[in-house]
Amino acid sequence: MTQTDLSWVRTELAQPMPAPPGERGLVAWVRKNLFASVGDTILTLVGLVLVAMILPPIIDWAFIQAQWTGPDRTVCATVAQGGTQPDGWSGACWSFVNAKFGQFMLGRYPLEERWRPILVGILFVALLAPLLIPRVPHKGLNAVLFFLVLPIVAFVLLVGGMFGLPHVETPLWGGLLVTLTLSFVGIVVSLPLGILLALGRRSKMPVVKMICIVFIETIRGIPLITVLFMASVMLPLFLPAGVTFDKFLRALIGVSLFAAAYMAEVVRGGLQAIPKGQYEGADSLGLSYWQKMYFIVLPQALKLVIPGIVNTFIGMFKDTSLVYIISMFDLLAIVRQNFSDASWASPQTPASGLIFAAVVFWLFCFGMSRYSMFMERRLDTGYKR
Amino acid sequence: MASQEVLREEPTRGSLINDPRVRSIFIQVVAALALILFIWWIVGNTIDNLQRLRIASGFAFLKGRAGFDIADSAIAYSSDSTYGRAILVGLINTAIVALAGIVTATIIGFMVGIGRLSNNWLIRKICTVYVEVFRNIPPLLVIFFWYFGVLSVLPLPRDSIELPFGSYVNSRGFYFPRAVWGEGAWLILLAFLLGIAMSWFVARKARQRQMATGQQFPVFWTSVALIVGLPLLAYVASGFPLSFDLPKKSTFNLTGGFQVKPEFLSLYLALSFYTAAFIAEIVRAGVRGVSRGQTEAAGALGLRSGPILRLVVVPQAMRIVIPPLTSQYLNLTKNSSLAIAIGYPDLTAIAGTVLNQTGQAIEPVLIMMAVYLGLSLLTSAIMNVVNAKMALVER
């Protein structure tokens, strides 16, 4: 009997074939991502028209036609407006920003004392940068320096009046200095205060709970402007006669309390997401309330709500611009104030100044949100509920 | 044996300090006392200060003559009106700008949010840039940008830019034709309301019929026909009672028509564009939150992409979207108080003026707080009703 071996087994693996030409390369990408269907093509065309309408004028205005240097408004105004530019010219007036840069950063801080806020700024960056980079060691010492020592040093340097430094009154402060001081103090105060309020709101003691709920809900229900109004006009009435305190400090209190109420709600969300077993486990170990919260619950809860906390920070950073309403000069307000400077007033000045302020705010906020995303990924232990 | 006896004994009482119940009561009493003392101290100080500074207190000032003019008023108001009426004008202005902003922000936000999920790379990128730009700059800056950067550099009235439909735009605002209703115009309104009522009825009947027999009925087109067609019919039947008051160009100004002031326009545009960026993120998260299995299962049942979106994805996404959407609406309402920075007479601006004129610091702030809290509660209540409609009905 002859056996015909009909079966055939391939001994080596077949090599994968290259993708068909229509599925790779730029053409395929364009076809898949821009022209997948009739509707898609229409959308792409609409998008292209939109980009073509918006982008070239912006680039032209901000870079090509822009004036980067110049002594006064004449470089940013057309002949008809009393300047040197040809009629019909329209471009950004970066020379305005250039000339006012010192004011935008530090306000009316006396010129010969400006090294002080600049030194504080350098210290701030020098201490913040290693704190943010996870690989740098000595985090504990760094945090102590940043959150405890820096504020004291900064206070001495900025306010002065001791160690031979002349006193600089807060109404002279301005620009980015005010924006950053308000947000830094707001962040440092509102997080612990918010955690306390959130714990209070979750407390089993009805009186404490009531106080916290009323505080949080009232503050959250009203605009920041109202809180600032309260801080600036009502607070002086609440204090005994003769006791006054600085307007800057009042704004700080208003902003911090406002942010604390929002922070409390964010932290409460984190506390609620921790399973009951964790609380009970801590209780069964015989931990006291504060030990339970500090060692077991809060580390988990805060990690869960990092995005929310950073969102509140970003919101607060943006909201510091509202101190303009109670006539303090943060970055936005000082830009706004300089529109009316007669030697720079031109139709291009407001937009240029505002775009500069927008870029500064944007860099800070965008940086914060990106960093929080990075931290979220780093702290992610993989235990997803 | 001994251990059992020990167990049967009464637990030894520790010190009172270690009894959680006693401690809890003690802490609460201290907290309550501290709060009462604090309030008493504040009230005492305030009364002292008010007497010392000879500031009147109480709400009697509401009946006094206001004496200032308001540029934008929806109701009859002059400087002879009372403070109370001025505050009412402010309240109405706040409500108008908040409502208009909410509608526009929702529309832009939904478009951008869905755009960010599009398969189209270009659209996705445009929407991402929009969201990232507007989310990271302060709303006040956006308002300033519209007001100082865009609207105030528009040409003067005599070189107004002409837009379609007889409208104009210049540095004093946006002008468009005002509708003048003639006699019998109420018929059109009546027809419009009738159209809405009838389409609601048709939709109900159509659903009942579909539930019972499975037959569908073109509800959408019927409703369009009813809501648009009936008023049109009424318009023709009552003899064309509608005419337009067109803005006319004169040498220095535009006369006639309906003017939207630049203050309102910049506040409204800024609030809409700013809040829309947040709504877009909420919508994106909502649609992402509906698991892919739902879409695939609907596809397996033979639904096409339109009905899948309308009947399966959107209703589930709305459940995720509505609570944060509510808080964005509240934020928009609260942010409308930024009007004060550009001089749009909203509640905060007018209450601030009242505060400055009367010198009474406490009452206007209290009114502000009460109104904003009330508006917040009202918005939440409405959105809670919507949420309850949308919520998962578990069987």
PDB file of N, CA and C in Angstrom, chain A residues 190 194 197 215-216 219-224 256-268 308 312 319, chain B residues 327 330-331 334:
ATOM      1  N   SER A 190      -5.636  77.724  51.252  1.00  0.00           N
ATOM      2  CA  SER A 190      -6.924  77.104  50.943  1.00  0.00           C
ATOM      3  C   SER A 190      -6.879  75.588  51.021  1.00  0.00           C
ATOM      4  N   GLY A 194      -9.431  73.920  53.257  1.00  0.00           N
ATOM      5  CA  GLY A 194     -10.418  73.134  52.525  1.00  0.00           C
ATOM      6  C   GLY A 194     -10.512  71.725  53.070  1.00  0.00           C
ATOM      7  N   LEU A 197     -12.440  71.879  56.277  1.00  0.00           N
ATOM      8  CA  LEU A 197     -13.870  72.077  56.018  1.00  0.00           C
ATOM      9  C   LEU A 197     -14.510  70.791  55.510  1.00  0.00           C
ATOM     10  N   PHE A 215     -21.138  77.472  55.666  1.00  0.00           N
ATOM     11  CA  PHE A 215     -20.018  78.240  55.134  1.00  0.00           C
ATOM     12  C   PHE A 215     -19.754  77.882  53.671  1.00  0.00           C
ATOM     13  N   ILE A 216     -19.616  76.581  53.409  1.00  0.00           N
ATOM     14  CA  ILE A 216     -19.250  76.148  52.051  1.00  0.00           C
ATOM     15  C   ILE A 216     -20.316  76.560  51.038  1.00  0.00           C
ATOM     16  N   ILE A 219     -20.536  80.438  50.390  1.00  0.00           N
ATOM     17  CA  ILE A 219     -19.431  80.969  49.582  1.00  0.00           C
ATOM     18  C   ILE A 219     -19.552  80.471  48.149  1.00  0.00           C
ATOM     19  N   ARG A 220     -19.934  79.210  47.978  1.00  0.00           N
ATOM     20  CA  ARG A 220     -20.010  78.668  46.621  1.00  0.00           C
ATOM     21  C   ARG A 220     -21.169  79.259  45.832  1.00  0.00           C
ATOM     22  N   GLY A 221     -22.165  79.769  46.568  1.00  0.00           N
ATOM     23  CA  GLY A 221     -23.345  80.282  45.882  1.00  0.00           C
ATOM     24  C   GLY A 221     -23.193  81.714  45.400  1.00  0.00           C
ATOM     25  N   ILE A 222     -22.168  82.418  45.870  1.00  0.00           N
ATOM     26  CA  ILE A 222     -22.047  83.826  45.480  1.00  0.00           C
ATOM     27  C   ILE A 222     -20.779  84.027  44.662  1.00  0.00           C
ATOM     28  N   PRO A 223     -20.763  85.055  43.808  1.00  0.00           N
ATOM     29  CA  PRO A 223     -19.577  85.295  42.988  1.00  0.00           C
ATOM     30  C   PRO A 223     -18.408  85.797  43.828  1.00  0.00           C
ATOM     31  N   LEU A 224     -17.211  85.587  43.323  1.00  0.00           N
ATOM     32  CA  LEU A 224     -16.015  86.055  44.029  1.00  0.00           C
ATOM     33  C   LEU A 224     -16.054  87.560  44.244  1.00  0.00           C
ATOM     34  N   SER A 256      -8.629  83.508  49.679  1.00  0.00           N
ATOM     35  CA  SER A 256      -8.347  82.228  50.334  1.00  0.00           C
ATOM     36  C   SER A 256      -9.623  81.548  50.808  1.00  0.00           C
ATOM     37  N   LEU A 257     -10.524  82.328  51.427  1.00  0.00           N
ATOM     38  CA  LEU A 257     -11.771  81.738  51.910  1.00  0.00           C
ATOM     39  C   LEU A 257     -12.579  81.187  50.739  1.00  0.00           C
ATOM     40  N   PHE A 258     -12.603  81.963  49.649  1.00  0.00           N
ATOM     41  CA  PHE A 258     -13.362  81.549  48.471  1.00  0.00           C
ATOM     42  C   PHE A 258     -12.813  80.232  47.938  1.00  0.00           C
ATOM     43  N   ALA A 259     -11.492  80.175  47.781  1.00  0.00           N
ATOM     44  CA  ALA A 259     -10.895  78.957  47.232  1.00  0.00           C
ATOM     45  C   ALA A 259     -11.081  77.789  48.196  1.00  0.00           C
ATOM     46  N   ALA A 260     -11.043  78.078  49.516  1.00  0.00           N
ATOM     47  CA  ALA A 260     -11.171  76.995  50.484  1.00  0.00           C
ATOM     48  C   ALA A 260     -12.516  76.291  50.358  1.00  0.00           C
ATOM     49  N   ALA A 261     -13.589  77.073  50.086  1.00  0.00           N
ATOM     50  CA  ALA A 261     -14.911  76.458  49.971  1.00  0.00           C
ATOM     51  C   ALA A 261     -14.948  75.495  48.780  1.00  0.00           C
ATOM     52  N   TYR A 262     -14.353  75.900  47.660  1.00  0.00           N
ATOM     53  CA  TYR A 262     -14.332  75.021  46.488  1.00  0.00           C
ATOM     54  C   TYR A 262     -13.447  73.812  46.752  1.00  0.00           C
ATOM     55  N   MET A 263     -12.303  74.083  47.410  1.00  0.00           N
ATOM     56  CA  MET A 263     -11.386  72.990  47.725  1.00  0.00           C
ATOM     57  C   MET A 263     -12.074  71.959  48.604  1.00  0.00           C
ATOM     58  N   ALA A 264     -12.887  72.451  49.557  1.00  0.00           N
ATOM     59  CA  ALA A 264     -13.567  71.543  50.469  1.00  0.00           C
ATOM     60  C   ALA A 264     -14.449  70.568  49.699  1.00  0.00           C
ATOM     61  N   GLU A 265     -15.140  71.069  48.679  1.00  0.00           N
ATOM     62  CA  GLU A 265     -16.026  70.184  47.919  1.00  0.00           C
ATOM     63  C   GLU A 265     -15.217  69.155  47.133  1.00  0.00           C
ATOM     64  N   VAL A 266     -14.067  69.586  46.602  1.00  0.00           N
ATOM     65  CA  VAL A 266     -13.229  68.641  45.863  1.00  0.00           C
ATOM     66  C   VAL A 266     -12.729  67.543  46.789  1.00  0.00           C
ATOM     67  N   VAL A 267     -12.235  67.962  47.972  1.00  0.00           N
ATOM     68  CA  VAL A 267     -11.694  66.981  48.913  1.00  0.00           C
ATOM     69  C   VAL A 267     -12.804  66.052  49.403  1.00  0.00           C
ATOM     70  N   ARG A 268     -13.995  66.611  49.600  1.00  0.00           N
ATOM     71  CA  ARG A 268     -15.112  65.773  50.049  1.00  0.00           C
ATOM     72  C   ARG A 268     -15.374  64.657  49.038  1.00  0.00           C
ATOM     73  N   GLY A 308      -8.907  67.569  40.467  1.00  0.00           N
ATOM     74  CA  GLY A 308      -9.837  68.562  41.000  1.00  0.00           C
ATOM     75  C   GLY A 308      -9.115  69.650  41.769  1.00  0.00           C
ATOM     76  N   THR A 312      -8.922  73.611  40.892  1.00  0.00           N
ATOM     77  CA  THR A 312      -9.259  74.700  41.799  1.00  0.00           C
ATOM     78  C   THR A 312      -8.126  75.719  41.847  1.00  0.00           C
ATOM     79  N   ASP A 319      -8.853  83.673  38.938  1.00  0.00           N
ATOM     80  CA  ASP A 319      -9.746  84.576  39.676  1.00  0.00           C
ATOM     81  C   ASP A 319      -9.002  85.714  40.362  1.00  0.00           C
TER      82      ASP A 319
ATOM     83  N   SER B 327     -23.288  72.974  37.154  1.00  0.00           N
ATOM     84  CA  SER B 327     -22.376  73.855  37.884  1.00  0.00           C
ATOM     85  C   SER B 327     -21.724  74.839  36.920  1.00  0.00           C
ATOM     86  N   LEU B 330     -24.143  77.642  36.676  1.00  0.00           N
ATOM     87  CA  LEU B 330     -24.042  78.483  37.873  1.00  0.00           C
ATOM     88  C   LEU B 330     -22.811  79.372  37.787  1.00  0.00           C
ATOM     89  N   ASN B 331     -21.695  78.796  37.315  1.00  0.00           N
ATOM     90  CA  ASN B 331     -20.476  79.598  37.178  1.00  0.00           C
ATOM     91  C   ASN B 331     -20.700  80.748  36.225  1.00  0.00           C
ATOM     92  N   LYS B 334     -22.600  83.421  37.908  1.00  0.00           N
ATOM     93  CA  LYS B 334     -21.780  84.158  38.855  1.00  0.00           C
ATOM     94  C   LYS B 334     -20.754  85.018  38.124  1.00  0.00           C
TER      95      LYS B 334
END
